[in-house]
Amino acid sequence: MNTRARSYLHMPTIPREFIAQMVEHLPPQELANSSLNGLVSDLLSKKKVSINEYRSLHRCLAEHLDDEMLGFLPRPVPRGSLNTLSHLLVHSPDLYSALENYNRFYSLFLDAEQTLLDLSQLRSQHCVELRPISGRTTSPMFQQTIMMALVKIPSWLAGQQLPIRSLHFQFDAMPFDREFAYLYGAVPSFGAASTRLQFQAAALAFAVRPSLNADDYSKRFMEHFLYWSDDDDLTRRVYAEISHRLGNNDADVIAIAGILGVSKHTLARHLKARGTSYSTILAKVRRDKALYQLVNSDASIEAIAEQLGYTETGSFSRSFKSWMGISPADYRKIAQQNATKC
């Protein structure tokens, strides 16, 4: 991937055609709600929308339908189901089992004896295929949603981006699909006989070691699905280990180096070769967790500082201001004022 594509995908915008695909399968009466219809119309009037706008529409539709799958499956998937699934998956013994548990979970919302995925070649060929379900798998939006989940959820569980060998979609290529090809970690092919994904052989051997807990991941799954990270595997592993241990006071560089099987000095050398350092990654983890907690929790500034390993609230506030240019309290206030409501 070239530098231009990578920087573009760090903060992607979404073509309006994806908004149309999100709602085109719904009966007209489902969009009769004036505020919802107005939101859809407003987004369709734009050439591109932001991830926040896209996320807000998804949230509003899920609330209106009480269906996290937005009507794509035969039975509604009630709100909160992804959170339940996330808690189930983090206890899977390995990624193979996690994918099997994912498949079993969504079979609850299908007709009898149906499964969402064909996993018959998972352990031998590392291949996952989307089954035809009452014609709904013909929707490009549905195909891309499921394939994105199959890339991003195992990557979250492994604490690193899993390498993909190939990705195929049944639908024909559309002009705007090129902008999202790299989000999967492999350039898709189109017009295939079936929608399927093949991991590289070693990918599913990674241990289940999520970089975020199940609650944090499920609450902001849209960002985790759509934001691309171009960090390499070592950087992601260090980030994942720090994130996992930060609240337990065992995320110092010596402990992380030991988990990765190297000395402190060797880890520092490898990170320097990648243009980063342990302290830089630690600051990134603290920043990411601080932003999440300030917007999505009622925890006090003092409590958040303690969770992030700061011994003094003032130190946290100074660090936050160096990252964001404003204090944690001001950031929370602005975020609450700008929160999108249905």
Short mmCIF file of C-alpha atoms in Angstrom, two decimals, residues 102-325:
data_model
loop_
_atom_site.label_atom_id
_atom_site.label_comp_id
_atom_site.label_asym_id
_atom_site.label_seq_id
_atom_site.Cartn_x
_atom_site.Cartn_y
_atom_site.Cartn_z
CA TYR A 102 -19.36 -16.59 16.03
CA ASN A 103 -21.13 -18.86 13.56
CA ARG A 104 -23.16 -20.63 16.26
CA PHE A 105 -24.20 -17.31 17.78
CA TYR A 106 -25.67 -15.90 14.57
CA SER A 107 -27.41 -19.16 13.75
CA LEU A 108 -29.82 -18.16 16.56
CA PHE A 109 -31.24 -15.51 14.22
CA LEU A 110 -31.63 -17.76 11.17
CA ASP A 111 -34.15 -20.37 10.17
CA ALA A 112 -33.81 -23.87 11.61
CA GLU A 113 -30.68 -25.79 10.55
CA GLN A 114 -29.20 -22.70 8.87
CA THR A 115 -25.78 -21.23 9.64
CA LEU A 116 -24.36 -17.91 8.53
CA LEU A 117 -21.02 -19.35 7.46
CA ASP A 118 -19.67 -22.49 5.86
CA LEU A 119 -16.68 -23.43 8.01
CA SER A 120 -16.07 -26.86 6.50
CA GLN A 121 -12.69 -25.69 5.13
CA LEU A 122 -11.71 -23.52 8.10
CA ARG A 123 -9.17 -25.85 9.73
CA SER A 124 -7.82 -27.43 6.54
CA GLN A 125 -7.75 -24.46 4.14
CA HIS A 126 -8.32 -21.55 6.59
CA CYS A 127 -11.29 -20.54 4.42
CA VAL A 128 -14.64 -19.07 5.52
CA GLU A 129 -17.55 -18.85 3.09
CA LEU A 130 -20.80 -16.90 3.44
CA ARG A 131 -23.86 -19.11 2.98
CA PRO A 132 -26.89 -17.98 0.96
CA ILE A 133 -29.62 -16.93 3.39
CA SER A 134 -33.06 -16.23 1.95
CA GLY A 135 -31.54 -14.06 -0.78
CA ARG A 136 -30.07 -11.56 1.68
CA THR A 137 -26.49 -12.47 0.89
CA THR A 138 -26.91 -10.84 -2.53
CA SER A 139 -26.75 -7.42 -0.84
CA PRO A 140 -23.27 -5.87 -1.26
CA MET A 141 -23.67 -4.16 2.11
CA PHE A 142 -24.41 -7.45 3.86
CA GLN A 143 -21.49 -9.23 2.19
CA GLN A 144 -19.05 -6.48 3.09
CA THR A 145 -20.36 -6.20 6.66
CA ILE A 146 -19.86 -9.91 7.36
CA MET A 147 -16.45 -10.05 5.70
CA MET A 148 -15.34 -6.97 7.61
CA ALA A 149 -16.43 -8.63 10.85
CA LEU A 150 -14.48 -11.78 9.94
CA VAL A 151 -11.34 -9.70 9.40
CA LYS A 152 -11.66 -7.25 12.28
CA ILE A 153 -13.07 -9.37 15.12
CA PRO A 154 -10.35 -12.08 14.94
CA SER A 155 -7.76 -9.28 14.63
CA TRP A 156 -9.12 -7.72 17.82
CA LEU A 157 -9.02 -11.09 19.56
CA ALA A 158 -5.42 -11.67 18.46
CA GLY A 159 -4.32 -8.13 19.33
CA GLN A 160 -2.89 -7.67 15.84
CA GLN A 161 -4.02 -7.35 12.23
CA LEU A 162 -4.40 -10.88 10.84
CA PRO A 163 -2.89 -11.51 7.41
CA ILE A 164 -5.44 -12.30 4.69
CA ARG A 165 -4.55 -14.47 1.71
CA SER A 166 -7.59 -13.74 -0.46
CA LEU A 167 -11.05 -12.16 -0.35
CA HIS A 168 -13.82 -12.65 -2.92
CA PHE A 169 -17.23 -11.00 -3.26
CA GLN A 170 -20.18 -12.23 -5.30
CA PHE A 171 -21.33 -8.78 -6.34
CA ASP A 172 -19.74 -6.89 -9.23
CA ALA A 173 -17.21 -4.17 -8.49
CA MET A 174 -18.57 -0.66 -8.02
CA PRO A 175 -16.52 2.51 -8.64
CA PHE A 176 -16.32 3.44 -4.96
CA ASP A 177 -15.20 0.00 -3.76
CA ARG A 178 -11.57 0.81 -4.49
CA GLU A 179 -11.50 3.27 -1.60
CA PHE A 180 -12.10 0.50 0.95
CA ALA A 181 -10.09 -2.35 -0.52
CA TYR A 182 -7.19 -1.99 1.92
CA LEU A 183 -9.39 -2.04 5.01
CA TYR A 184 -9.48 -5.80 4.63
CA GLY A 185 -5.72 -6.22 4.39
CA ALA A 186 -6.16 -7.76 0.93
CA VAL A 187 -7.47 -6.36 -2.35
CA PRO A 188 -10.83 -8.09 -3.00
CA SER A 189 -11.92 -9.70 -6.24
CA PHE A 190 -15.50 -9.26 -7.46
CA GLY A 191 -18.09 -11.29 -9.38
CA ALA A 192 -16.99 -14.53 -7.67
CA ALA A 193 -19.09 -17.68 -7.37
CA SER A 194 -19.36 -17.12 -3.61
CA THR A 195 -18.35 -14.59 -0.99
CA ARG A 196 -15.41 -16.06 0.91
CA LEU A 197 -12.32 -15.17 2.85
CA GLN A 198 -9.08 -17.11 3.22
CA PHE A 199 -6.65 -16.37 6.03
CA GLN A 200 -2.95 -17.01 5.64
CA ALA A 201 -1.99 -20.36 7.14
CA ALA A 202 -0.33 -19.01 10.28
CA ALA A 203 -2.97 -16.38 11.08
CA LEU A 204 -5.39 -18.50 13.08
CA ALA A 205 -2.61 -19.92 15.23
CA PHE A 206 -2.34 -16.65 17.16
CA ALA A 207 -3.44 -16.77 20.79
CA VAL A 208 -6.59 -14.98 21.90
CA ARG A 209 -5.13 -11.85 23.46
CA PRO A 210 -7.49 -8.92 22.77
CA SER A 211 -6.13 -5.38 22.79
CA LEU A 212 -9.41 -4.06 24.26
CA ASN A 213 -11.86 -5.65 26.65
CA ALA A 214 -15.19 -6.88 25.30
CA ASP A 215 -17.19 -3.88 26.54
CA ASP A 216 -14.83 -1.32 25.05
CA TYR A 217 -14.66 -3.17 21.74
CA SER A 218 -18.40 -3.68 21.29
CA LYS A 219 -19.33 -0.13 22.27
CA ARG A 220 -17.22 1.37 19.48
CA PHE A 221 -17.12 -1.51 17.03
CA MET A 222 -17.85 0.75 14.05
CA GLU A 223 -14.60 2.67 14.50
CA HIS A 224 -12.67 -0.56 14.99
CA PHE A 225 -14.19 -1.90 11.76
CA LEU A 226 -13.58 1.18 9.63
CA TYR A 227 -10.37 2.78 10.85
CA TRP A 228 -7.25 1.31 9.32
CA SER A 229 -4.03 0.90 11.30
CA ASP A 230 -0.73 0.69 9.44
CA ASP A 231 1.30 -0.17 12.54
CA ASP A 232 3.41 -3.29 12.07
CA ASP A 233 2.91 -6.48 14.09
CA LEU A 234 5.48 -5.70 16.81
CA THR A 235 4.06 -2.22 17.41
CA ARG A 236 0.53 -3.62 17.59
CA ARG A 237 1.61 -6.37 19.99
CA VAL A 238 3.26 -3.86 22.31
CA TYR A 239 0.14 -1.69 22.14
CA ALA A 240 -2.07 -4.73 22.88
CA GLU A 241 0.02 -5.87 25.85
CA ILE A 242 0.17 -2.38 27.38
CA SER A 243 -3.57 -1.92 26.87
CA HIS A 244 -4.32 -5.28 28.48
CA ARG A 245 -2.16 -4.64 31.56
CA LEU A 246 -2.33 -0.88 32.07
CA GLY A 247 -4.97 -0.93 34.80
CA ASN A 248 -3.16 -3.66 36.76
CA ASN A 249 0.11 -1.75 37.24
CA ASP A 250 2.11 -4.41 35.38
CA ALA A 251 2.61 -2.65 32.03
CA ASP A 252 6.19 -1.50 32.52
CA VAL A 253 8.65 -1.99 29.69
CA ILE A 254 10.52 -4.87 31.40
CA ALA A 255 7.30 -6.85 31.86
CA ILE A 256 6.19 -6.25 28.26
CA ALA A 257 9.60 -7.21 26.89
CA GLY A 258 9.51 -10.42 28.93
CA ILE A 259 6.08 -11.33 27.55
CA LEU A 260 7.42 -10.82 24.02
CA GLY A 261 10.46 -12.97 24.80
CA VAL A 262 13.13 -10.28 24.43
CA SER A 263 15.17 -8.05 26.70
CA LYS A 264 14.27 -4.45 27.43
CA HIS A 265 17.18 -3.23 25.30
CA THR A 266 16.32 -5.53 22.38
CA LEU A 267 12.72 -4.34 22.41
CA ALA A 268 13.87 -0.72 22.47
CA ARG A 269 16.18 -1.38 19.50
CA HIS A 270 13.44 -3.03 17.44
CA LEU A 271 10.97 -0.25 18.19
CA LYS A 272 13.55 2.42 17.35
CA ALA A 273 14.10 0.74 13.98
CA ARG A 274 10.37 1.18 13.38
CA GLY A 275 10.49 4.86 14.27
CA THR A 276 8.79 4.53 17.64
CA SER A 277 9.47 3.68 21.29
CA TYR A 278 7.83 2.10 24.30
CA SER A 279 7.04 5.51 25.80
CA THR A 280 5.44 6.65 22.53
CA ILE A 281 3.20 3.57 22.39
CA LEU A 282 2.34 3.91 26.08
CA ALA A 283 1.27 7.51 25.45
CA LYS A 284 -0.87 6.36 22.52
CA VAL A 285 -2.60 3.73 24.67
CA ARG A 286 -3.22 6.28 27.41
CA ARG A 287 -4.55 8.80 24.91
CA ASP A 288 -6.88 6.29 23.23
CA LYS A 289 -8.22 5.02 26.54
CA ALA A 290 -8.61 8.55 27.90
CA LEU A 291 -10.61 9.67 24.86
CA TYR A 292 -12.85 6.63 25.15
CA GLN A 293 -13.45 7.01 28.89
CA LEU A 294 -14.12 10.75 28.73
CA VAL A 295 -16.83 10.29 26.09
CA ASN A 296 -18.30 6.94 27.08
CA SER A 297 -18.18 6.84 30.89
CA ASP A 298 -19.12 8.95 33.87
CA ALA A 299 -15.81 8.22 35.61
CA SER A 300 -14.19 11.25 37.20
CA ILE A 301 -11.02 12.77 35.77
CA GLU A 302 -9.19 11.52 38.87
CA ALA A 303 -10.45 7.96 38.37
CA ILE A 304 -9.48 7.96 34.69
CA ALA A 305 -6.01 9.23 35.55
CA GLU A 306 -5.59 6.39 38.04
CA GLN A 307 -6.82 3.80 35.51
CA LEU A 308 -4.18 5.05 33.07
CA GLY A 309 -1.38 4.64 35.58
CA TYR A 310 -0.87 8.27 36.57
CA THR A 311 -0.01 8.90 40.22
CA GLU A 312 -1.20 12.52 39.99
CA THR A 313 -4.24 13.92 38.19
CA GLY A 314 -2.23 16.99 37.25
CA SER A 315 0.25 14.86 35.30
CA PHE A 316 -2.60 13.29 33.37
CA SER A 317 -4.16 16.68 32.61
CA ARG A 318 -0.83 18.04 31.33
CA SER A 319 -0.32 14.97 29.12
CA PHE A 320 -3.86 15.20 27.76
CA LYS A 321 -3.46 18.87 26.93
CA SER A 322 -0.24 18.07 25.05
CA TRP A 323 -2.17 15.48 22.98
CA MET A 324 -5.40 17.34 22.32
CA GLY A 325 -4.67 21.00 23.04
#
